[in-house]
CSV table of C-alpha atoms in Angstrom, one decimal:
chain,number,residue,atom,x,y,z
A,75,UNK,CA,16.5,-5.2,-8.6
A,76,UNK,CA,18.2,-2.6,-5.9
A,77,UNK,CA,18.0,1.2,-6.5
A,78,UNK,CA,20.6,2.0,-4.1
A,79,UNK,CA,22.2,5.2,-5.5
A,80,UNK,CA,19.5,5.9,-8.4
A,81,UNK,CA,17.1,8.8,-8.9
A,82,UNK,CA,14.2,6.8,-8.7
A,83,UNK,CA,16.0,6.1,-4.8
A,84,UNK,CA,15.9,9.7,-4.5
A,85,UNK,CA,12.6,10.3,-5.6
A,86,UNK,CA,10.9,7.7,-3.5
A,87,UNK,CA,12.7,8.3,-0.4
A,88,UNK,CA,11.3,12.5,-1.1
A,89,UNK,CA,8.1,11.1,-1.5
A,90,UNK,CA,8.1,8.8,1.5
A,91,UNK,CA,8.9,11.8,3.7
A,92,UNK,CA,6.9,14.5,2.2
A,93,UNK,CA,3.7,12.2,2.9
A,94,UNK,CA,4.9,10.9,6.5
A,95,UNK,CA,2.6,12.5,9.0
A,96,UNK,CA,4.9,13.2,12.5
A,97,UNK,CA,2.2,12.5,14.7
A,98,UNK,CA,2.4,9.1,13.8
A,99,UNK,CA,6.2,8.8,15.3
A,100,UNK,CA,9.4,9.4,13.8
A,101,UNK,CA,10.3,9.2,10.1
A,102,UNK,CA,11.8,5.6,9.5
A,103,UNK,CA,15.2,5.3,7.8
A,104,UNK,CA,14.8,3.2,4.7
A,105,UNK,CA,17.3,0.6,4.5
A,106,UNK,CA,16.7,0.0,0.9
A,107,UNK,CA,14.2,0.0,-2.0
A,108,UNK,CA,13.7,-3.1,-4.6
A,109,UNK,CA,12.2,-2.4,-7.8
A,110,UNK,CA,9.4,-5.0,-9.1
A,111,UNK,CA,10.1,-6.2,-12.3
A,112,UNK,CA,7.1,-8.8,-13.0
A,113,UNK,CA,6.1,-8.9,-17.0
A,114,UNK,CA,3.0,-10.8,-16.2
A,115,UNK,CA,1.6,-8.2,-13.8
A,116,UNK,CA,2.8,-5.3,-16.3
A,117,UNK,CA,0.8,-7.1,-18.8
A,118,UNK,CA,-2.0,-7.7,-16.9
A,119,UNK,CA,-2.2,-3.9,-15.5
A,120,UNK,CA,-1.8,-2.5,-19.0
A,121,UNK,CA,-4.8,-4.5,-20.1
A,122,UNK,CA,-7.1,-3.3,-17.4
A,123,UNK,CA,-6.1,0.2,-18.3
A,124,UNK,CA,-7.2,-0.4,-21.8
A,125,UNK,CA,-10.6,-1.4,-21.0
A,126,UNK,CA,-11.5,1.7,-18.7
A,127,UNK,CA,-13.1,4.5,-20.5
A,128,UNK,CA,-10.4,6.9,-22.1
A,129,UNK,CA,-11.2,9.6,-20.0
A,130,UNK,CA,-10.4,7.6,-16.9
A,131,UNK,CA,-7.1,5.8,-18.0
A,132,UNK,CA,-5.0,7.9,-15.4
A,133,UNK,CA,-2.5,5.8,-13.2
A,134,UNK,CA,-1.8,7.0,-9.3
A,135,UNK,CA,1.3,6.1,-6.8
A,136,UNK,CA,-0.2,4.9,-3.4
A,137,UNK,CA,1.4,2.9,-0.3
A,138,UNK,CA,0.4,-0.4,1.1
A,139,UNK,CA,1.8,-1.9,4.3
A,140,UNK,CA,2.3,-5.4,4.4
A,141,UNK,CA,4.5,-8.0,6.2
A,142,UNK,CA,7.1,-10.3,5.4
A,143,UNK,CA,8.7,-13.5,6.6
A,144,UNK,CA,12.1,-14.1,4.6
A,145,UNK,CA,15.5,-12.8,4.5
A,146,UNK,CA,14.7,-9.8,2.2
A,147,UNK,CA,16.5,-7.0,4.6
A,148,UNK,CA,19.8,-8.7,4.3
A,149,UNK,CA,19.0,-7.8,0.5
A,150,UNK,CA,18.5,-11.0,-0.6
A,151,UNK,CA,15.9,-11.7,-3.5
A,152,UNK,CA,12.0,-12.4,-3.0
A,153,UNK,CA,11.5,-15.7,-1.1
A,154,UNK,CA,8.7,-18.6,-1.9
A,155,UNK,CA,7.1,-18.5,1.4
A,156,UNK,CA,3.7,-18.4,0.9
A,157,UNK,CA,3.1,-16.4,4.3
A,158,UNK,CA,5.5,-14.0,3.1
A,159,UNK,CA,3.0,-10.9,1.9
A,160,UNK,CA,5.5,-8.7,0.6
A,161,UNK,CA,7.2,-11.3,-1.9
A,162,UNK,CA,3.9,-13.2,-2.6
A,163,UNK,CA,2.6,-9.7,-3.8
A,164,UNK,CA,5.7,-9.2,-5.9
A,165,UNK,CA,5.5,-12.7,-7.6
A,166,UNK,CA,1.8,-12.9,-8.1
A,167,UNK,CA,0.2,-9.6,-7.5
A,168,UNK,CA,-3.0,-8.7,-4.8
A,169,UNK,CA,-4.8,-11.9,-3.6
A,170,UNK,CA,-8.4,-11.9,-3.4
A,171,UNK,CA,-8.4,-15.0,-1.0
A,172,UNK,CA,-6.1,-13.6,1.3
A,173,UNK,CA,-8.3,-10.6,2.0
A,174,UNK,CA,-9.4,-11.3,5.9
A,175,UNK,CA,-13.0,-12.2,5.9
A,176,UNK,CA,-13.0,-11.6,9.8
A,177,UNK,CA,-11.4,-8.4,9.9
A,178,UNK,CA,-13.5,-4.9,9.8
A,179,UNK,CA,-13.2,-3.2,6.6
A,180,UNK,CA,-13.6,0.7,6.2
A,181,UNK,CA,-15.1,0.5,2.6
A,182,UNK,CA,-15.8,-3.5,2.3
A,183,UNK,CA,-13.6,-6.1,1.2
A,184,UNK,CA,-11.0,-4.8,-1.0
A,185,UNK,CA,-7.4,-3.8,-1.6
A,186,UNK,CA,-6.5,-0.8,0.2
A,187,UNK,CA,-4.0,1.7,-0.4
A,188,UNK,CA,-2.9,4.9,1.4
A,189,UNK,CA,-1.9,8.7,0.3
A,190,UNK,CA,0.1,9.1,3.5
A,191,UNK,CA,3.6,6.5,4.2
A,192,UNK,CA,2.6,6.8,7.9
A,193,UNK,CA,-0.9,5.6,7.5
A,194,UNK,CA,0.2,2.6,5.6
A,195,UNK,CA,3.1,2.2,8.1
A,196,UNK,CA,0.4,1.1,10.5
A,197,UNK,CA,0.0,-2.2,8.9
A,198,UNK,CA,-0.3,-5.0,9.5
A,199,UNK,CA,-1.9,-3.8,12.9
A,200,UNK,CA,-1.0,-7.4,14.4
A,201,UNK,CA,2.4,-5.7,14.5
A,202,UNK,CA,1.2,-3.4,17.1
A,203,UNK,CA,0.0,-6.3,19.6
A,204,UNK,CA,3.4,-7.9,20.2
A,205,UNK,CA,5.6,-6.7,22.8
A,206,UNK,CA,8.0,-4.5,21.9
A,207,UNK,CA,10.9,-6.8,22.6
A,208,UNK,CA,9.3,-9.2,20.0
A,209,UNK,CA,9.0,-6.6,17.2
A,210,UNK,CA,11.0,-7.0,14.0
A,211,UNK,CA,14.1,-4.9,13.4
A,212,UNK,CA,12.2,-4.0,9.9
A,213,UNK,CA,9.0,-3.4,8.3
A,214,UNK,CA,8.2,-3.0,4.8
A,215,UNK,CA,6.0,-0.7,2.6
A,216,UNK,CA,4.8,-1.5,-1.2
A,217,UNK,CA,4.5,1.2,-3.7
A,218,UNK,CA,2.4,0.6,-6.0
A,219,UNK,CA,0.6,2.0,-9.3
A,220,UNK,CA,-3.1,2.2,-9.3
A,221,UNK,CA,-5.7,2.6,-11.8
A,222,UNK,CA,-8.7,4.1,-10.3
A,223,UNK,CA,-10.7,4.9,-12.8
A,224,UNK,CA,-13.4,6.8,-11.9
A,225,UNK,CA,-13.4,7.4,-8.3
A,226,UNK,CA,-16.6,7.1,-6.0
A,227,UNK,CA,-15.8,9.8,-3.0
A,228,UNK,CA,-16.9,9.2,0.1
A,229,UNK,CA,-16.1,11.0,3.3
A,230,UNK,CA,-17.2,8.5,6.3
A,231,UNK,CA,-16.7,4.7,6.7
A,232,UNK,CA,-19.0,2.7,4.6
A,233,UNK,CA,-18.1,-1.2,5.5
A,234,UNK,CA,-21.3,-2.3,3.9
A,235,UNK,CA,-19.9,-1.5,0.4
A,236,UNK,CA,-19.3,-4.7,-1.8
A,237,UNK,CA,-17.5,-2.3,-4.4
A,238,UNK,CA,-18.1,1.0,-6.0
A,239,UNK,CA,-21.1,2.0,-7.6
A,240,UNK,CA,-22.2,1.4,-11.2
A,241,UNK,CA,-20.1,3.7,-13.6
A,242,UNK,CA,-17.3,3.7,-11.1
A,243,UNK,CA,-14.1,1.7,-10.5
A,244,UNK,CA,-12.7,2.4,-7.0
A,245,UNK,CA,-13.7,4.2,-3.8
A,246,UNK,CA,-11.8,7.2,-2.6
A,247,UNK,CA,-12.3,8.3,1.0
A,248,UNK,CA,-11.4,11.8,1.3
A,249,UNK,CA,-10.6,13.5,4.9
A,250,UNK,CA,-13.3,14.9,6.7
A,251,UNK,CA,-13.0,16.6,10.0
A,252,UNK,CA,-16.1,15.9,11.2
A,253,UNK,CA,-16.9,13.4,14.1
A,254,UNK,CA,-17.6,10.3,12.1
A,255,UNK,CA,-15.2,11.6,9.5
A,256,UNK,CA,-11.6,10.5,8.0
A,257,UNK,CA,-8.7,11.3,9.3
A,258,UNK,CA,-6.6,10.0,6.0
A,259,UNK,CA,-7.2,9.7,2.5
A,260,UNK,CA,-7.4,5.8,1.4
A,261,UNK,CA,-8.2,4.2,-2.0
A,262,UNK,CA,-9.8,0.9,-2.5
A,263,UNK,CA,-9.8,-1.2,-5.6
A,264,UNK,CA,-11.8,-4.4,-5.6
A,265,UNK,CA,-9.7,-6.0,-8.6
A,266,UNK,CA,-6.5,-7.1,-8.2
A,267,UNK,CA,-5.6,-6.3,-12.2
A,268,UNK,CA,-6.0,-2.5,-11.3
A,269,UNK,CA,-2.6,-2.8,-9.1
A,270,UNK,CA,0.9,-2.8,-10.5
A,271,UNK,CA,3.0,-3.1,-7.4
A,272,UNK,CA,6.2,-1.4,-8.3
A,273,UNK,CA,8.7,-1.2,-5.3
A,274,UNK,CA,9.4,-2.6,-2.0
A,275,UNK,CA,10.7,-0.1,0.6
A,276,UNK,CA,12.4,-1.5,3.5
A,277,UNK,CA,12.4,0.5,6.7
A,278,UNK,CA,14.0,0.5,9.8
A,279,UNK,CA,11.2,-0.3,12.5
A,280,UNK,CA,10.9,3.1,14.6
A,281,UNK,CA,8.9,1.0,17.2
A,282,UNK,CA,11.6,-1.2,18.1
A,283,UNK,CA,13.4,0.2,21.5
A,284,UNK,CA,17.2,0.6,21.2
């Protein structure tokens, strides 16, 4: 569902701008926002929350950068291309099988989300390796609701993690200005049920030369 002109659009637009770190470049223009309506993912998420300890049934909103390989920027609905990350997540949720086993992971093999829109905008990193002339005109971010449960707080990279320690449900990386510390806050969950994808933000790519 396209949110043009709605209060939800304005709220998401303000949040996107407020969490953008300007050293990452100019703020991209939001072309439009699609709301994800998926009852199956809604039910799965609600069931997961009910299984958490009552004290930790909170929900938080984060950004996730992904790729798309379809005509979504023209305002069309989600596609059936198996390689389209944004549409695949909108239809089926986050898939553990699509987590790369080769790429380095800051907190192990999990699903990563950023507090800052500019941090999520960096992903997928493969886009940075293309010549500017080949960069896509649009990029997209997902806005997701995450049920973090009890957070295991860390202040530096821990790539050997297989998941949070016993009694915790997520790993939360907090900023630490030490030489080995983190520059941006990130959260990782290791169960797809802990995530409810809510919106697709289609953005003008600020890395394309005009």
